[in-house]
Amino acid sequence: MSIIEFKNVTKRFGSVTILDGVDLAVEPGEKIVLIGPSGSGKSTLLRCINGLEKIQGGDLIVDGRSITEGGSNIRLIRQEAGMVFQQFNLFPQMTALENVAFGPRRVRGSSLAEARDQANELLARVGLAERASHYPSELSGGQQQRVAIARALAVRPKVMLFDEPTSALDPELRHEVLQVMQSLAEEGMTMIVVTHEIGFARQVGTRLIFMENGHISVDGNPQEMLANTDNPRLRDFLRHVVP
Amino acid sequence: MQFDWSVILEALPQLLKGAQLTLTIAVIGLGIGFLIGCVAGLMRAYGNSIISLVAFAYIELIRGTPIIVQVMFIYFALPLVADIRIDPVTAAITSITINSGAYTAEIVRGALLSIHPGLREAGLSLGLPAWKVLTYVTGPLAFRRMIPALGNQFIISLKDTSVFIVIGVGELTRQGQEVMATNFRAVEIWSAVAILYFIMTTVLASVLRGIEKRMRIL
Ligand SMILES: Nc1ncnc2c1ncn2[C@@H]1O[C@H](COP(=O)(O)OP(=O)(O)OP(=O)(O)O)[C@@H](O)[C@H]1O
Ligand SMILES: [Mg+2]
């Protein structure tokens, strides 16, 4: 059974249609890389999955639940679909450890000791065991983003959604974040990643989706699509993002 | 003229009694006013258009009229229009409450809207209900940002209690006036009254500054 299923999903902001009848099924274990021109609706598609944006038409099923059924249902979906943002969005008043322990404490209701142990473990996993007591302002962008990944993982989601996780980072800090994402992929996590990192798409992606104007226009195997595509606009797009 | 310290010493017990009532009115009024301000500020920041409009009407009505008119209305007009009769001190506390609540609402709204929306989204994305995101994430951040403006408002409200002289509340200004009427020592008495206000506002401001320093939020 698909873990995420878009059924003819329409998303509008006012009278402007952003997602126009999107159909998409994501199977467990897939690593989908989502690319497309600015404004094509990549972020919006991702944000619909965890209900940060409401959809106006169609249906969207995540882990067997429809996001149109509001309230506590949405919260359960969000616990299964972790989100990592371009701007990290760490809680500035909390240390790295507190950021990571926050979800288990306040969402899952874990005990303090249990949440801290798990947070320490996760921070070690993203290579930041030594930085547990640092505040976000005391961390580099790459470190902040790794903490943000650990924070999302702490709620034990089944899917991870990444919205341009390395776009706000200096080039030399990107690989440390991409490495964490790659090892997460190798552990079998289902992932949807919006990114311009074509290398990541090639090495880690199991599926590449090219979006244009609120549509999925190409959907296929990353190696094949990157090697040769018969879609002229994708070819044009790739020429611009691949250095 | 001679500045006679003994006049102040003699009047001090009565002035301190007034200062105590001033402080009581201010603290209770500001305390409840803060809660009302938080509710109205939340309504303004996150409410739908109707909820927001209700809060907006309250805020504009209060900000658009002088506090002296508000207390006159509560004390003299309310008994006539609604048959609600209250004693002067209750009227004074009510005035400070609704007055400071309106100004605080704008402070709360501004602080909440100044918090990066991504932090709220990050909290929601973990699967938290909105009220928990407010309680643990955005609320504390907003509160820290409010403190300077709150301090300002608290000082204004504390001094505003002096208008309750018009309904005969025995607060500090009123006590000063009464002592003055018996001994005619204007310089000594009004100096003493001014210094007592100054001490109260300074203490209030430094308490808030202390809270601000202790909250390690950036
Ligand atoms: N809250 C909003 N209100 C109105 N319009 C919006 C809102 N959010 C996004 N849009 C519009 O929706 C369209 C798609 O936005 P989206 O952020 O999904 O694009 P994107 O593919 O992620 O682009 P980018 O690569 O620049 O991040 C854009 O035209 C944008 O202006
Ligand atoms: Mg985007």
Short mmCIF file of C-alpha atoms and ligand atoms in Angstrom, two decimals:
data_model
loop_
_atom_site.label_atom_id
_atom_site.label_comp_id
_atom_site.label_asym_id
_atom_site.label_seq_id
_atom_site.Cartn_x
_atom_site.Cartn_y
_atom_site.Cartn_z
CA MET A 1 0.00 0.00 0.00
CA SER A 2 1.24 3.49 -0.82
CA ILE A 3 2.38 5.54 2.14
CA ILE A 4 1.38 8.80 0.43
CA GLU A 5 -1.26 9.10 -2.24
CA PHE A 6 -2.28 12.30 -4.04
CA LYS A 7 -5.61 11.81 -5.78
CA ASN A 8 -6.33 14.60 -8.21
CA VAL A 9 -5.18 17.19 -5.66
CA THR A 10 -5.90 20.83 -6.33
CA LYS A 11 -4.39 23.65 -4.29
CA ARG A 12 -5.30 27.28 -4.79
CA PHE A 13 -4.17 30.50 -3.17
CA GLY A 14 -7.15 32.75 -3.69
CA SER A 15 -7.99 32.38 -7.36
CA VAL A 16 -4.51 31.23 -8.39
CA THR A 17 -4.19 27.48 -8.93
CA ILE A 18 -0.86 26.22 -7.60
CA LEU A 19 -1.37 22.44 -7.78
CA ASP A 20 -3.57 21.43 -10.65
CA GLY A 21 -4.98 17.93 -10.25
CA VAL A 22 -1.83 16.21 -9.01
CA ASP A 23 -1.79 12.39 -8.90
CA LEU A 24 1.14 10.77 -7.15
CA ALA A 25 1.67 7.57 -5.19
CA VAL A 26 4.71 7.15 -2.97
CA GLU A 27 5.69 3.64 -1.94
CA PRO A 28 7.49 2.87 1.34
CA GLY A 29 11.27 3.08 0.93
CA GLU A 30 11.21 5.35 -2.10
CA LYS A 31 13.59 8.31 -2.20
CA ILE A 32 11.91 10.86 -4.40
CA VAL A 33 13.78 13.91 -5.59
CA LEU A 34 11.54 16.76 -6.65
CA ILE A 35 12.90 19.38 -9.04
CA GLY A 36 11.41 22.15 -11.10
CA PRO A 37 11.56 25.87 -11.79
CA SER A 38 10.92 28.42 -9.05
CA GLY A 39 7.21 28.80 -8.41
CA SER A 40 6.29 25.47 -9.96
CA GLY A 41 4.71 24.31 -6.68
CA LYS A 42 7.36 22.03 -5.15
CA SER A 43 7.20 23.51 -1.65
CA THR A 44 3.43 23.66 -1.83
CA LEU A 45 3.21 19.98 -2.77
CA LEU A 46 5.41 19.08 0.19
CA ARG A 47 3.48 21.29 2.59
CA CYS A 48 0.17 19.75 1.56
CA ILE A 49 1.44 16.34 2.69
CA ASN A 50 1.67 17.41 6.33
CA GLY A 51 -1.26 19.78 6.22
CA LEU A 52 0.66 23.04 6.47
CA GLU A 53 -1.36 23.96 3.39
CA LYS A 54 -5.00 22.97 2.97
CA ILE A 55 -6.05 21.44 -0.32
CA GLN A 56 -9.15 22.66 -2.16
CA GLY A 57 -9.87 19.61 -4.30
CA GLY A 58 -9.20 15.90 -4.51
CA ASP A 59 -7.88 13.80 -1.67
CA LEU A 60 -4.50 13.19 -0.09
CA ILE A 61 -3.91 10.03 1.94
CA VAL A 62 -0.90 9.76 4.24
CA ASP A 63 -0.29 6.47 6.02
CA GLY A 64 -3.91 5.51 5.56
CA ARG A 65 -5.37 8.80 6.79
CA SER A 66 -6.94 11.55 4.71
CA ILE A 67 -5.53 15.03 5.38
CA THR A 68 -8.97 16.46 4.71
CA GLU A 69 -10.27 15.00 7.94
CA GLY A 70 -8.82 17.79 10.09
CA GLY A 71 -8.04 18.12 13.79
CA SER A 72 -6.29 15.29 15.58
CA ASN A 73 -6.01 13.40 12.31
CA ILE A 74 -3.68 16.08 10.93
CA ARG A 75 -1.55 15.87 14.05
CA LEU A 76 -1.20 12.11 13.66
CA ILE A 77 -0.21 12.56 10.02
CA ARG A 78 2.40 15.14 11.01
CA GLN A 79 3.91 12.68 13.45
CA GLU A 80 4.37 10.24 10.57
CA ALA A 81 5.72 12.83 8.13
CA GLY A 82 8.72 14.74 9.47
CA MET A 83 9.58 18.06 7.83
CA VAL A 84 12.94 19.77 7.35
CA PHE A 85 12.91 23.39 6.24
CA GLN A 86 15.25 25.47 4.14
CA GLN A 87 15.71 27.92 7.03
CA PHE A 88 16.18 25.18 9.69
CA ASN A 89 13.64 26.83 12.02
CA LEU A 90 15.23 25.54 15.21
CA PHE A 91 13.67 26.87 18.41
CA PRO A 92 16.15 29.59 19.43
CA GLN A 93 15.41 29.43 23.15
CA MET A 94 16.34 25.75 23.35
CA THR A 95 19.68 23.97 23.13
CA ALA A 96 20.34 21.41 20.39
CA LEU A 97 19.42 18.67 22.85
CA GLU A 98 16.22 20.41 23.95
CA ASN A 99 15.22 20.97 20.34
CA VAL A 100 15.55 17.26 19.61
CA ALA A 101 13.95 16.13 22.88
CA PHE A 102 11.04 18.55 22.42
CA GLY A 103 8.96 16.41 20.05
CA PRO A 104 9.12 13.19 22.08
CA ARG A 105 8.41 15.15 25.28
CA ARG A 106 5.48 17.21 24.09
CA VAL A 107 4.05 15.03 21.34
CA ARG A 108 4.73 11.46 22.34
CA GLY A 109 4.65 12.21 26.07
CA SER A 110 7.98 10.52 26.79
CA SER A 111 9.64 10.99 30.18
CA LEU A 112 12.39 13.59 30.41
CA ALA A 113 15.13 10.97 30.84
CA GLU A 114 13.84 8.88 27.96
CA ALA A 115 13.57 11.91 25.65
CA ARG A 116 17.08 13.09 26.54
CA ASP A 117 18.63 9.67 25.96
CA GLN A 118 16.97 9.42 22.60
CA ALA A 119 18.00 12.98 21.72
CA ASN A 120 21.64 12.28 22.62
CA GLU A 121 21.53 9.20 20.45
CA LEU A 122 20.09 11.12 17.52
CA LEU A 123 22.58 13.95 17.88
CA ALA A 124 25.38 11.40 17.81
CA ARG A 125 23.87 9.94 14.68
CA VAL A 126 24.05 13.30 12.89
CA GLY A 127 27.57 13.83 14.22
CA LEU A 128 26.74 16.45 16.82
CA ALA A 129 27.12 14.64 20.15
CA GLU A 130 29.58 17.33 21.24
CA ARG A 131 27.21 20.17 20.48
CA ALA A 132 24.23 18.99 22.54
CA SER A 133 24.27 21.94 24.93
CA HIS A 134 24.80 24.61 22.27
CA TYR A 135 22.06 27.02 21.32
CA PRO A 136 21.17 27.34 17.62
CA SER A 137 22.87 30.74 17.47
CA GLU A 138 26.09 29.02 18.50
CA LEU A 139 25.96 26.51 15.63
CA SER A 140 26.88 26.80 11.97
CA GLY A 141 24.16 26.52 9.35
CA GLY A 142 25.15 22.96 8.51
CA GLN A 143 25.06 21.99 12.17
CA GLN A 144 21.70 23.67 12.66
CA GLN A 145 20.25 21.76 9.74
CA ARG A 146 21.55 18.47 11.12
CA VAL A 147 19.94 19.26 14.47
CA ALA A 148 16.72 20.02 12.60
CA ILE A 149 16.89 16.61 10.92
CA ALA A 150 17.44 14.96 14.32
CA ARG A 151 14.51 16.93 15.74
CA ALA A 152 12.21 15.64 13.00
CA LEU A 153 13.49 12.06 13.38
CA ALA A 154 12.89 12.14 17.14
CA VAL A 155 9.13 11.82 16.63
CA ARG A 156 9.85 8.58 14.69
CA PRO A 157 8.20 9.48 11.39
CA LYS A 158 7.71 7.01 8.56
CA VAL A 159 8.42 9.61 5.88
CA MET A 160 10.79 12.57 5.81
CA LEU A 161 10.04 15.67 3.76
CA PHE A 162 12.95 17.97 2.91
CA ASP A 163 12.33 21.41 1.38
CA GLU A 164 15.62 22.62 -0.12
CA PRO A 165 17.55 21.56 2.99
CA THR A 166 20.90 22.81 1.68
CA SER A 167 19.88 25.93 -0.24
CA ALA A 168 20.56 28.29 2.66
CA LEU A 169 24.01 26.81 3.27
CA ASP A 170 27.42 27.77 2.00
CA PRO A 171 28.66 25.20 -0.52
CA GLU A 172 31.30 23.81 1.86
CA LEU A 173 28.63 23.04 4.50
CA ARG A 174 26.25 21.25 2.16
CA HIS A 175 27.96 17.91 2.03
CA GLU A 176 27.66 17.32 5.81
CA VAL A 177 23.89 17.67 5.55
CA LEU A 178 23.68 15.61 2.36
CA GLN A 179 25.74 12.90 4.03
CA VAL A 180 23.28 12.66 6.92
CA MET A 181 20.43 12.46 4.42
CA GLN A 182 22.23 9.78 2.44
CA SER A 183 22.78 7.58 5.49
CA LEU A 184 19.14 8.07 6.42
CA ALA A 185 18.23 6.87 2.93
CA GLU A 186 20.50 3.86 3.30
CA GLU A 187 18.68 2.94 6.50
CA GLY A 188 15.53 2.66 4.43
CA MET A 189 13.68 5.90 5.27
CA THR A 190 11.05 6.99 2.78
CA MET A 191 12.01 10.48 1.63
CA ILE A 192 10.77 13.27 -0.57
CA VAL A 193 13.45 15.85 -1.20
CA VAL A 194 13.08 19.16 -3.00
CA THR A 195 16.60 20.09 -4.03
CA HIS A 196 18.84 21.42 -6.74
CA GLU A 197 21.56 18.93 -5.75
CA ILE A 198 21.56 16.82 -8.90
CA GLY A 199 24.40 14.68 -7.51
CA PHE A 200 22.16 13.68 -4.64
CA ALA A 201 19.36 12.83 -7.05
CA ARG A 202 21.68 10.64 -9.04
CA GLN A 203 23.29 8.82 -6.12
CA VAL A 204 20.48 8.56 -3.59
CA GLY A 205 17.25 9.12 -5.49
CA THR A 206 15.18 6.17 -6.62
CA ARG A 207 12.77 8.39 -8.45
CA LEU A 208 13.01 11.85 -9.98
CA ILE A 209 10.01 14.11 -10.48
CA PHE A 210 10.09 17.26 -12.58
CA MET A 211 7.34 19.76 -11.80
CA GLU A 212 6.14 22.62 -13.96
CA ASN A 213 3.26 25.01 -13.29
CA GLY A 214 1.63 22.83 -10.67
CA HIS A 215 1.88 19.66 -12.73
CA ILE A 216 4.14 16.65 -12.56
CA SER A 217 5.52 16.65 -16.08
CA VAL A 218 8.22 13.98 -15.88
CA ASP A 219 8.38 11.14 -13.37
CA GLY A 220 10.98 8.43 -13.67
CA ASN A 221 14.31 6.89 -12.92
CA PRO A 222 16.92 9.52 -11.97
CA GLN A 223 19.85 7.97 -13.86
CA GLU A 224 17.85 7.66 -17.06
CA MET A 225 16.27 11.08 -16.80
CA LEU A 226 19.56 12.79 -16.08
CA ALA A 227 21.44 10.94 -18.80
CA ASN A 228 19.00 11.71 -21.54
CA THR A 229 15.51 13.07 -21.48
CA ASP A 230 13.24 13.78 -24.38
CA ASN A 231 11.55 16.62 -22.49
CA PRO A 232 13.13 19.82 -23.82
CA ARG A 233 12.18 21.91 -20.79
CA LEU A 234 13.70 19.40 -18.37
CA ARG A 235 16.85 19.35 -20.51
CA ASP A 236 16.89 23.13 -20.40
CA PHE A 237 16.29 23.16 -16.63
CA LEU A 238 19.09 20.68 -16.00
CA ARG A 239 21.49 22.72 -18.10
CA HIS A 240 20.87 25.64 -15.76
CA VAL A 241 21.15 23.86 -12.40
CA VAL A 242 24.00 21.48 -13.18
CA PRO A 243 27.18 23.51 -13.04
CA MET B 1 11.20 79.60 51.71
CA GLN B 2 12.40 76.85 54.01
CA PHE B 3 12.15 73.19 53.08
CA ASP B 4 10.81 71.62 56.25
CA TRP B 5 11.61 67.92 56.47
CA SER B 6 9.43 67.43 59.53
CA VAL B 7 6.36 68.17 57.41
CA ILE B 8 7.17 65.18 55.23
CA LEU B 9 7.88 62.96 58.21
CA GLU B 10 4.56 63.88 59.70
CA ALA B 11 2.64 63.28 56.47
CA LEU B 12 4.50 60.09 55.58
CA PRO B 13 2.14 57.56 57.18
CA GLN B 14 -0.81 58.99 55.31
CA LEU B 15 1.13 59.24 52.04
CA LEU B 16 2.36 55.65 52.40
CA LYS B 17 -1.20 54.52 52.93
CA GLY B 18 -2.05 56.23 49.64
CA ALA B 19 0.95 54.69 47.91
CA GLN B 20 -0.15 51.28 49.11
CA LEU B 21 -3.59 51.73 47.59
CA THR B 22 -2.05 53.05 44.38
CA LEU B 23 0.11 49.96 44.19
CA THR B 24 -2.81 47.64 44.96
CA ILE B 25 -4.95 49.15 42.22
CA ALA B 26 -2.07 49.09 39.74
CA VAL B 27 -0.93 45.54 40.46
CA ILE B 28 -4.39 43.97 40.40
CA GLY B 29 -5.48 46.04 37.41
CA LEU B 30 -2.31 45.30 35.45
CA GLY B 31 -2.41 41.61 36.36
CA ILE B 32 -5.95 41.09 35.08
CA GLY B 33 -5.32 43.60 32.29
CA PHE B 34 -2.37 41.50 31.12
CA LEU B 35 -4.57 38.41 30.87
CA ILE B 36 -7.23 40.34 28.95
CA GLY B 37 -4.51 41.82 26.76
CA CYS B 38 -3.15 38.35 25.98
CA VAL B 39 -6.58 37.07 25.00
CA ALA B 40 -7.41 40.12 22.88
CA GLY B 41 -3.91 40.09 21.35
CA LEU B 42 -4.28 36.42 20.41
CA MET B 43 -7.69 37.15 18.93
CA ARG B 44 -6.12 39.89 16.83
CA ALA B 45 -3.09 37.84 15.77
CA TYR B 46 -4.67 34.47 15.03
CA GLY B 47 -8.46 34.89 15.10
CA ASN B 48 -10.73 34.74 12.07
CA SER B 49 -12.15 38.03 10.82
CA ILE B 50 -15.08 38.15 13.27
CA ILE B 51 -13.01 37.28 16.34
CA SER B 52 -10.36 39.75 15.28
CA LEU B 53 -12.96 42.47 14.74
CA VAL B 54 -14.39 42.02 18.26
CA ALA B 55 -10.94 42.51 19.77
CA PHE B 56 -10.25 45.40 17.43
CA ALA B 57 -13.45 47.19 18.52
CA TYR B 58 -12.52 46.85 22.20
CA ILE B 59 -8.98 48.09 21.64
CA GLU B 60 -10.01 51.07 19.54
CA LEU B 61 -12.82 52.08 21.90
CA ILE B 62 -10.49 52.15 24.88
CA ARG B 63 -7.55 53.73 23.12
CA GLY B 64 -9.81 56.35 21.60
CA THR B 65 -11.16 57.71 24.90
CA PRO B 66 -9.40 59.24 27.93
CA ILE B 67 -9.10 57.05 31.00
CA ILE B 68 -10.72 59.75 33.12
CA VAL B 69 -13.84 59.50 30.97
CA GLN B 70 -13.74 55.72 31.24
CA VAL B 71 -13.66 55.76 35.03
CA MET B 72 -16.38 58.43 35.19
CA PHE B 73 -18.51 56.22 32.98
CA ILE B 74 -17.92 53.13 35.08
CA TYR B 75 -18.51 54.90 38.37
CA PHE B 76 -21.29 57.39 37.57
CA ALA B 77 -22.96 56.22 34.34
CA LEU B 78 -23.00 52.45 34.79
CA PRO B 79 -25.32 52.60 37.82
CA LEU B 80 -27.80 54.57 35.70
CA VAL B 81 -27.66 52.58 32.46
CA ALA B 82 -27.19 49.07 33.82
CA ASP B 83 -27.95 49.31 37.51
CA ILE B 84 -24.40 48.21 38.33
CA ARG B 85 -23.23 49.92 41.50
CA ILE B 86 -19.63 49.51 42.57
CA ASP B 87 -17.40 51.15 45.15
CA PRO B 88 -14.71 53.62 44.04
CA VAL B 89 -11.77 51.23 44.47
CA THR B 90 -13.46 48.53 42.39
CA ALA B 91 -14.26 51.12 39.73
CA ALA B 92 -10.61 52.19 39.75
CA ILE B 93 -9.32 48.62 39.40
CA THR B 94 -11.83 47.95 36.62
CA SER B 95 -10.69 51.03 34.75
CA ILE B 96 -7.01 50.14 34.93
CA THR B 97 -7.86 46.58 33.90
CA ILE B 98 -9.79 47.40 30.75
CA ASN B 99 -7.52 50.31 29.89
CA SER B 100 -4.19 48.50 30.24
CA GLY B 101 -5.76 45.41 28.64
CA ALA B 102 -6.39 47.30 25.43
CA TYR B 103 -2.87 48.67 25.17
CA THR B 104 -1.37 45.33 26.18
CA ALA B 105 -3.39 43.62 23.44
CA GLU B 106 -1.57 45.64 20.81
CA ILE B 107 1.78 44.81 22.43
CA VAL B 108 0.91 41.08 22.48
CA ARG B 109 -0.29 41.10 18.90
CA GLY B 110 2.82 42.88 17.66
CA ALA B 111 5.13 40.51 19.52
CA LEU B 112 3.34 37.39 18.25
CA LEU B 113 3.43 38.62 14.66
CA SER B 114 7.12 39.44 14.97
CA ILE B 115 8.00 35.79 15.62
CA HIS B 116 9.18 34.08 12.43
CA PRO B 117 6.22 31.99 11.13
CA GLY B 118 8.65 29.16 10.37
CA LEU B 119 9.00 28.48 14.10
CA ARG B 120 5.27 27.95 14.44
CA GLU B 121 5.30 25.71 11.37
CA ALA B 122 8.23 23.73 12.79
CA GLY B 123 6.28 23.18 15.99
CA LEU B 124 3.10 22.19 14.17
CA SER B 125 5.09 19.88 11.89
CA LEU B 126 6.14 17.79 14.87
CA GLY B 127 2.46 17.01 15.40
CA LEU B 128 1.81 19.43 18.24
CA PRO B 129 -1.58 21.06 18.70
CA ALA B 130 -1.52 24.82 18.10
CA TRP B 131 -1.93 25.65 21.80
CA LYS B 132 1.19 23.68 22.72
CA VAL B 133 3.18 25.46 20.02
CA LEU B 134 2.03 28.73 21.54
CA THR B 135 2.78 27.63 25.10
CA TYR B 136 6.24 26.20 24.53
CA VAL B 137 7.60 27.83 21.39
CA THR B 138 6.14 31.09 20.14
CA GLY B 139 4.61 32.33 23.41
CA PRO B 140 7.86 32.47 25.41
CA LEU B 141 9.68 34.08 22.47
CA ALA B 142 6.97 36.68 22.06
CA PHE B 143 6.86 37.34 25.81
CA ARG B 144 10.52 38.20 25.94
CA ARG B 145 10.05 40.64 23.07
CA MET B 146 7.09 42.24 24.82
CA ILE B 147 8.89 43.10 28.02
CA PRO B 148 10.22 46.57 27.15
CA ALA B 149 6.82 47.69 25.85
CA LEU B 150 5.05 46.06 28.81
CA GLY B 151 7.31 47.92 31.21
CA ASN B 152 6.38 51.15 29.52
CA GLN B 153 2.68 50.32 29.76
CA PHE B 154 2.95 49.31 33.43
CA ILE B 155 4.56 52.64 34.29
CA ILE B 156 1.90 54.56 32.41
CA SER B 157 -0.90 52.65 34.13
CA LEU B 158 0.63 53.08 37.56
CA LYS B 159 0.71 56.83 37.05
CA ASP B 160 -2.80 56.76 35.55
CA THR B 161 -4.14 55.71 38.96
CA SER B 162 -3.75 59.36 39.98
CA VAL B 163 -6.84 60.23 37.94
CA PHE B 164 -8.98 58.25 40.39
CA ILE B 165 -8.81 61.30 42.62
CA VAL B 166 -11.92 62.33 40.69
CA ILE B 167 -14.02 59.53 42.16
CA GLY B 168 -12.58 59.94 45.64
CA VAL B 169 -10.28 56.94 45.77
CA GLY B 170 -7.74 57.48 48.56
CA GLU B 171 -4.69 56.79 46.43
CA LEU B 172 -1.40 58.62 46.66
CA THR B 173 -2.32 61.82 44.80
CA ARG B 174 -5.53 62.11 46.75
CA GLN B 175 -3.69 61.67 50.07
CA GLY B 176 -1.20 64.34 49.04
CA GLN B 177 -4.06 66.67 48.19
CA GLU B 178 -5.67 66.06 51.59
CA VAL B 179 -2.48 66.67 53.56
CA MET B 180 -1.87 69.81 51.52
CA ALA B 181 -5.33 71.11 52.36
CA THR B 182 -4.55 70.98 56.06
CA ASN B 183 -0.96 72.30 56.20
CA PHE B 184 -0.52 74.20 52.88
CA ARG B 185 3.05 72.91 52.50
CA ALA B 186 2.89 72.42 48.72
CA VAL B 187 6.62 72.08 48.09
CA GLU B 188 7.26 69.40 50.70
CA ILE B 189 4.13 67.39 50.04
CA TRP B 190 4.26 67.35 46.24
CA SER B 191 7.99 66.58 46.35
CA ALA B 192 7.28 63.63 48.62
CA VAL B 193 4.41 62.43 46.42
CA ALA B 194 6.57 62.71 43.29
CA ILE B 195 9.39 60.74 44.90
CA LEU B 196 7.00 57.98 46.02
CA TYR B 197 5.66 57.62 42.45
CA PHE B 198 9.20 57.60 41.16
CA ILE B 199 10.26 54.83 43.54
CA MET B 200 7.26 52.68 42.58
CA THR B 201 7.79 53.06 38.84
CA THR B 202 11.52 52.43 39.15
CA VAL B 203 10.98 49.23 41.13
CA LEU B 204 8.35 48.06 38.64
CA ALA B 205 10.66 48.73 35.70
CA SER B 206 13.63 46.98 37.26
CA VAL B 207 11.57 43.90 38.14
CA LEU B 208 10.68 43.59 34.45
CA ARG B 209 14.27 44.19 33.41
CA GLY B 210 15.30 41.39 35.75
CA ILE B 211 12.81 39.01 34.16
CA GLU B 212 14.06 40.00 30.72
CA LYS B 213 17.66 39.25 31.67
CA ARG B 214 16.80 35.91 33.21
CA MET B 215 14.95 34.70 30.12
CA ARG B 216 17.71 33.37 27.92
CA ILE B 217 15.99 33.99 24.63
CA LEU B 218 17.56 35.63 21.66
N1 LIG C 1 0.98 31.69 1.08
C1 LIG C 1 0.89 31.95 -0.25
N2 LIG C 1 -0.02 32.81 -0.71
C2 LIG C 1 -0.12 33.07 -2.03
N3 LIG C 1 0.65 32.51 -2.98
C3 LIG C 1 1.57 31.63 -2.59
C4 LIG C 1 1.75 31.29 -1.20
N4 LIG C 1 2.74 30.39 -1.12
C5 LIG C 1 3.17 30.18 -2.39
N5 LIG C 1 2.46 30.90 -3.27
C6 LIG C 1 2.64 30.87 -4.73
O1 LIG C 1 2.52 29.55 -5.16
C7 LIG C 1 3.41 29.30 -6.23
C8 LIG C 1 4.21 28.05 -5.94
O2 LIG C 1 4.98 28.29 -4.79
P1 LIG C 1 6.01 27.23 -4.22
O3 LIG C 1 6.65 27.85 -3.05
O4 LIG C 1 5.30 25.94 -4.02
O5 LIG C 1 7.03 27.08 -5.41
P2 LIG C 1 8.41 26.31 -5.43
O6 LIG C 1 8.34 25.39 -6.59
O7 LIG C 1 8.71 25.74 -4.11
O8 LIG C 1 9.43 27.48 -5.77
P3 LIG C 1 10.89 27.76 -5.22
O9 LIG C 1 11.81 26.91 -6.04
O10 LIG C 1 11.10 29.20 -5.51
O11 LIG C 1 10.92 27.44 -3.77
C9 LIG C 1 4.25 30.53 -6.39
O12 LIG C 1 3.77 31.23 -7.51
C10 LIG C 1 4.02 31.33 -5.14
O13 LIG C 1 4.06 32.70 -5.41
MG MG C 2 10.09 26.20 -2.56
#
